[in-house]
Amino acid sequence: MTEQHRTTPSAEPPSCADGPVWHAGACRPADARRAVERAIAACCRPDRPCDEHAVSDAQLVASELTTNAILHGGGVTDFHVDVVGRDVRVCVSDRSDRLPVARPPVDRQGRRRVGGRGWPIVCRLARDVKVSDLPSGGKCISAVVPLT
């Protein structure tokens, strides 16, 4: 896997001209959704609107990645959002080296499982999903969601 990691926190939402990056430390899913909203809002204008469904998709991807890091990855160690052109890249790092897996919605006895839908949601909504090992251990998952 490729090594990727960002650790420099930013105190303010960025401007679109600078290639927006919104960093947050260890965060909850609601924090991730708000960070995505702030980063995207810095780039959306009346002459360059963002599709509200695409914004919701990006927020859902951020929320699912953050939730999965908390539930399965030992917690969020880094989170950031980049708005590049008409795309949003959400990156979430955690402590686990284990790769995400999609689980069937039913178990071997045919009973419905609780959960297990986050990773398939991320893979369906994002155009590009990458999992990278981190030099200090753990992984970073990045997902690109188009805003159009």
PDB file of C-alpha atoms in Angstrom:
ATOM      1  CA  MET A   1       0.000   0.000   0.000  1.00  0.00           C
ATOM      2  CA  THR A   2       1.005   3.621  -0.423  1.00  0.00           C
ATOM      3  CA  GLU A   3       1.974   5.729   2.552  1.00  0.00           C
ATOM      4  CA  GLN A   4      -0.150   8.830   3.115  1.00  0.00           C
ATOM      5  CA  HIS A   5      -0.690  10.862   6.239  1.00  0.00           C
ATOM      6  CA  ARG A   6      -1.410  14.451   7.269  1.00  0.00           C
ATOM      7  CA  THR A   7      -1.093  15.608  10.803  1.00  0.00           C
ATOM      8  CA  THR A   8      -1.015  19.404  10.698  1.00  0.00           C
ATOM      9  CA  PRO A   9      -4.287  20.688  12.154  1.00  0.00           C
ATOM     10  CA  SER A  10      -5.906  23.844  10.829  1.00  0.00           C
ATOM     11  CA  ALA A  11      -7.909  26.149  13.059  1.00  0.00           C
ATOM     12  CA  GLU A  12     -10.087  27.651  10.330  1.00  0.00           C
ATOM     13  CA  PRO A  13     -11.912  26.508   7.226  1.00  0.00           C
ATOM     14  CA  PRO A  14      -9.772  27.215   4.177  1.00  0.00           C
ATOM     15  CA  SER A  15     -10.493  29.391   1.180  1.00  0.00           C
ATOM     16  CA  CYS A  16     -11.299  27.696  -2.113  1.00  0.00           C
ATOM     17  CA  ALA A  17      -8.460  29.430  -3.951  1.00  0.00           C
ATOM     18  CA  ASP A  18      -5.894  27.718  -1.722  1.00  0.00           C
ATOM     19  CA  GLY A  19      -7.154  24.194  -2.471  1.00  0.00           C
ATOM     20  CA  PRO A  20      -9.327  23.836   0.640  1.00  0.00           C
ATOM     21  CA  VAL A  21      -8.299  21.488   3.359  1.00  0.00           C
ATOM     22  CA  TRP A  22     -10.245  21.195   6.582  1.00  0.00           C
ATOM     23  CA  HIS A  23      -8.405  19.294   9.289  1.00  0.00           C
ATOM     24  CA  ALA A  24      -9.832  18.048  12.521  1.00  0.00           C
ATOM     25  CA  GLY A  25      -8.267  15.898  15.181  1.00  0.00           C
ATOM     26  CA  ALA A  26      -9.971  12.795  16.477  1.00  0.00           C
ATOM     27  CA  CYS A  27     -13.602  13.408  15.647  1.00  0.00           C
ATOM     28  CA  ARG A  28     -17.085  12.038  15.788  1.00  0.00           C
ATOM     29  CA  PRO A  29     -19.255  11.362  12.700  1.00  0.00           C
ATOM     30  CA  ALA A  30     -21.198  14.597  13.291  1.00  0.00           C
ATOM     31  CA  ASP A  31     -17.906  16.546  13.374  1.00  0.00           C
ATOM     32  CA  ALA A  32     -16.894  14.932  10.079  1.00  0.00           C
ATOM     33  CA  ARG A  33     -20.191  15.896   8.429  1.00  0.00           C
ATOM     34  CA  ARG A  34     -19.828  19.515   9.597  1.00  0.00           C
ATOM     35  CA  ALA A  35     -16.215  19.682   8.404  1.00  0.00           C
ATOM     36  CA  VAL A  36     -17.254  18.464   4.943  1.00  0.00           C
ATOM     37  CA  GLU A  37     -20.080  20.996   4.839  1.00  0.00           C
ATOM     38  CA  ARG A  38     -17.729  23.863   5.800  1.00  0.00           C
ATOM     39  CA  ALA A  39     -15.055  22.853   3.288  1.00  0.00           C
ATOM     40  CA  ILE A  40     -17.573  22.559   0.461  1.00  0.00           C
ATOM     41  CA  ALA A  41     -19.364  25.793   1.401  1.00  0.00           C
ATOM     42  CA  ALA A  42     -16.084  27.662   0.956  1.00  0.00           C
ATOM     43  CA  CYS A  43     -16.164  26.692  -2.744  1.00  0.00           C
ATOM     44  CA  CYS A  44     -19.880  26.846  -3.619  1.00  0.00           C
ATOM     45  CA  ARG A  45     -21.171  30.165  -4.929  1.00  0.00           C
ATOM     46  CA  PRO A  46     -24.235  31.260  -6.903  1.00  0.00           C
ATOM     47  CA  ASP A  47     -22.168  31.180 -10.107  1.00  0.00           C
ATOM     48  CA  ARG A  48     -20.661  27.806  -9.138  1.00  0.00           C
ATOM     49  CA  PRO A  49     -23.313  25.894  -7.190  1.00  0.00           C
ATOM     50  CA  CYS A  50     -22.745  22.479  -5.663  1.00  0.00           C
ATOM     51  CA  ASP A  51     -25.334  19.774  -6.101  1.00  0.00           C
ATOM     52  CA  GLU A  52     -26.996  19.261  -2.711  1.00  0.00           C
ATOM     53  CA  HIS A  53     -27.246  15.495  -3.277  1.00  0.00           C
ATOM     54  CA  ALA A  54     -23.507  15.347  -3.942  1.00  0.00           C
ATOM     55  CA  VAL A  55     -22.867  17.344  -0.757  1.00  0.00           C
ATOM     56  CA  SER A  56     -25.038  14.857   1.175  1.00  0.00           C
ATOM     57  CA  ASP A  57     -23.125  11.974  -0.410  1.00  0.00           C
ATOM     58  CA  ALA A  58     -19.797  13.485   0.675  1.00  0.00           C
ATOM     59  CA  GLN A  59     -21.122  13.993   4.209  1.00  0.00           C
ATOM     60  CA  LEU A  60     -22.366  10.414   4.347  1.00  0.00           C
ATOM     61  CA  VAL A  61     -19.003   9.068   3.157  1.00  0.00           C
ATOM     62  CA  ALA A  62     -17.211  11.108   5.851  1.00  0.00           C
ATOM     63  CA  SER A  63     -19.657   9.924   8.494  1.00  0.00           C
ATOM     64  CA  GLU A  64     -19.351   6.257   7.503  1.00  0.00           C
ATOM     65  CA  LEU A  65     -15.544   6.343   7.360  1.00  0.00           C
ATOM     66  CA  THR A  66     -15.398   8.024  10.756  1.00  0.00           C
ATOM     67  CA  THR A  67     -17.889   5.587  12.271  1.00  0.00           C
ATOM     68  CA  ASN A  68     -15.948   2.624  10.895  1.00  0.00           C
ATOM     69  CA  ALA A  69     -12.681   4.011  12.297  1.00  0.00           C
ATOM     70  CA  ILE A  70     -14.299   4.301  15.723  1.00  0.00           C
ATOM     71  CA  LEU A  71     -16.018   0.898  15.655  1.00  0.00           C
ATOM     72  CA  HIS A  72     -13.405  -1.205  13.870  1.00  0.00           C
ATOM     73  CA  GLY A  73     -10.152   0.768  13.683  1.00  0.00           C
ATOM     74  CA  GLY A  74      -9.361   1.693  17.269  1.00  0.00           C
ATOM     75  CA  GLY A  75     -10.475   5.308  16.845  1.00  0.00           C
ATOM     76  CA  VAL A  76      -9.880   8.199  14.468  1.00  0.00           C
ATOM     77  CA  THR A  77      -6.250   9.385  14.491  1.00  0.00           C
ATOM     78  CA  ASP A  78      -6.554  11.962  11.697  1.00  0.00           C
ATOM     79  CA  PHE A  79      -9.278  13.420   9.505  1.00  0.00           C
ATOM     80  CA  HIS A  80      -9.178  15.876   6.649  1.00  0.00           C
ATOM     81  CA  VAL A  81     -11.168  17.074   3.675  1.00  0.00           C
ATOM     82  CA  ASP A  82      -9.756  18.447   0.420  1.00  0.00           C
ATOM     83  CA  VAL A  83     -11.927  20.144  -2.177  1.00  0.00           C
ATOM     84  CA  VAL A  84     -10.106  19.793  -5.477  1.00  0.00           C
ATOM     85  CA  GLY A  85     -11.869  21.223  -8.493  1.00  0.00           C
ATOM     86  CA  ARG A  86     -15.343  19.705  -8.451  1.00  0.00           C
ATOM     87  CA  ASP A  87     -14.421  16.789  -6.170  1.00  0.00           C
ATOM     88  CA  VAL A  88     -14.236  16.293  -2.413  1.00  0.00           C
ATOM     89  CA  ARG A  89     -11.589  13.992  -0.968  1.00  0.00           C
ATOM     90  CA  VAL A  90     -12.268  12.733   2.549  1.00  0.00           C
ATOM     91  CA  CYS A  91      -9.397  11.039   4.395  1.00  0.00           C
ATOM     92  CA  VAL A  92      -9.773   9.216   7.707  1.00  0.00           C
ATOM     93  CA  SER A  93      -6.894   7.538   9.526  1.00  0.00           C
ATOM     94  CA  ASP A  94      -7.187   4.992  12.322  1.00  0.00           C
ATOM     95  CA  ARG A  95      -5.003   2.692  14.431  1.00  0.00           C
ATOM     96  CA  SER A  96      -5.834  -0.612  12.723  1.00  0.00           C
ATOM     97  CA  ASP A  97      -3.828  -2.278   9.964  1.00  0.00           C
ATOM     98  CA  ARG A  98      -6.838  -4.427   8.986  1.00  0.00           C
ATOM     99  CA  LEU A  99      -8.439  -3.729   5.628  1.00  0.00           C
ATOM    100  CA  PRO A 100     -12.152  -2.900   5.518  1.00  0.00           C
ATOM    101  CA  VAL A 101     -14.409  -5.731   4.394  1.00  0.00           C
ATOM    102  CA  ALA A 102     -17.969  -5.882   3.130  1.00  0.00           C
ATOM    103  CA  ARG A 103     -20.113  -8.299   5.099  1.00  0.00           C
ATOM    104  CA  PRO A 104     -23.218  -9.927   3.685  1.00  0.00           C
ATOM    105  CA  PRO A 105     -26.464  -8.411   5.029  1.00  0.00           C
ATOM    106  CA  VAL A 106     -27.520 -11.827   6.385  1.00  0.00           C
ATOM    107  CA  ASP A 107     -25.612 -14.403   8.431  1.00  0.00           C
ATOM    108  CA  ARG A 108     -25.225 -18.119   7.624  1.00  0.00           C
ATOM    109  CA  GLN A 109     -28.594 -18.860   9.194  1.00  0.00           C
ATOM    110  CA  GLY A 110     -30.309 -16.268   6.996  1.00  0.00           C
ATOM    111  CA  ARG A 111     -30.814 -13.731   9.805  1.00  0.00           C
ATOM    112  CA  ARG A 112     -30.376 -10.037   9.042  1.00  0.00           C
ATOM    113  CA  ARG A 113     -27.246  -8.494  10.517  1.00  0.00           C
ATOM    114  CA  VAL A 114     -27.142  -5.171  12.305  1.00  0.00           C
ATOM    115  CA  GLY A 115     -24.617  -2.874  10.655  1.00  0.00           C
ATOM    116  CA  GLY A 116     -22.138  -3.892   8.012  1.00  0.00           C
ATOM    117  CA  ARG A 117     -23.412  -1.425   5.412  1.00  0.00           C
ATOM    118  CA  GLY A 118     -20.940   1.445   5.854  1.00  0.00           C
ATOM    119  CA  TRP A 119     -18.120   0.164   3.663  1.00  0.00           C
ATOM    120  CA  PRO A 120     -20.421  -0.719   0.724  1.00  0.00           C
ATOM    121  CA  ILE A 121     -21.992   2.756   1.007  1.00  0.00           C
ATOM    122  CA  VAL A 122     -18.556   4.388   0.827  1.00  0.00           C
ATOM    123  CA  CYS A 123     -17.558   2.257  -2.167  1.00  0.00           C
ATOM    124  CA  ARG A 124     -20.807   3.023  -3.984  1.00  0.00           C
ATOM    125  CA  LEU A 125     -20.829   6.802  -3.435  1.00  0.00           C
ATOM    126  CA  ALA A 126     -17.118   7.501  -3.910  1.00  0.00           C
ATOM    127  CA  ARG A 127     -15.471   7.539  -7.300  1.00  0.00           C
ATOM    128  CA  ASP A 128     -12.052   6.624  -5.966  1.00  0.00           C
ATOM    129  CA  VAL A 129     -11.328   4.807  -2.700  1.00  0.00           C
ATOM    130  CA  LYS A 130      -7.794   4.062  -1.496  1.00  0.00           C
ATOM    131  CA  VAL A 131      -6.496   2.379   1.631  1.00  0.00           C
ATOM    132  CA  SER A 132      -2.918   3.277   2.559  1.00  0.00           C
ATOM    133  CA  ASP A 133      -0.629   1.938   5.276  1.00  0.00           C
ATOM    134  CA  LEU A 134       0.768   4.571   7.617  1.00  0.00           C
ATOM    135  CA  PRO A 135       4.464   4.559   8.588  1.00  0.00           C
ATOM    136  CA  SER A 136       3.587   4.668  12.289  1.00  0.00           C
ATOM    137  CA  GLY A 137       1.009   1.871  11.973  1.00  0.00           C
ATOM    138  CA  GLY A 138      -2.646   1.988  11.146  1.00  0.00           C
ATOM    139  CA  LYS A 139      -4.151   3.074   7.865  1.00  0.00           C
ATOM    140  CA  CYS A 140      -5.591   6.028   6.005  1.00  0.00           C
ATOM    141  CA  ILE A 141      -8.680   5.611   3.851  1.00  0.00           C
ATOM    142  CA  SER A 142      -9.298   8.285   1.241  1.00  0.00           C
ATOM    143  CA  ALA A 143     -12.474   8.555  -0.802  1.00  0.00           C
ATOM    144  CA  VAL A 144     -13.204  11.009  -3.620  1.00  0.00           C
ATOM    145  CA  VAL A 145     -16.815  12.114  -4.111  1.00  0.00           C
ATOM    146  CA  PRO A 146     -17.756  14.229  -7.176  1.00  0.00           C
ATOM    147  CA  LEU A 147     -19.690  17.422  -6.397  1.00  0.00           C
ATOM    148  CA  THR A 148     -21.527  17.436  -9.739  1.00  0.00           C
TER     149      THR A 148
END
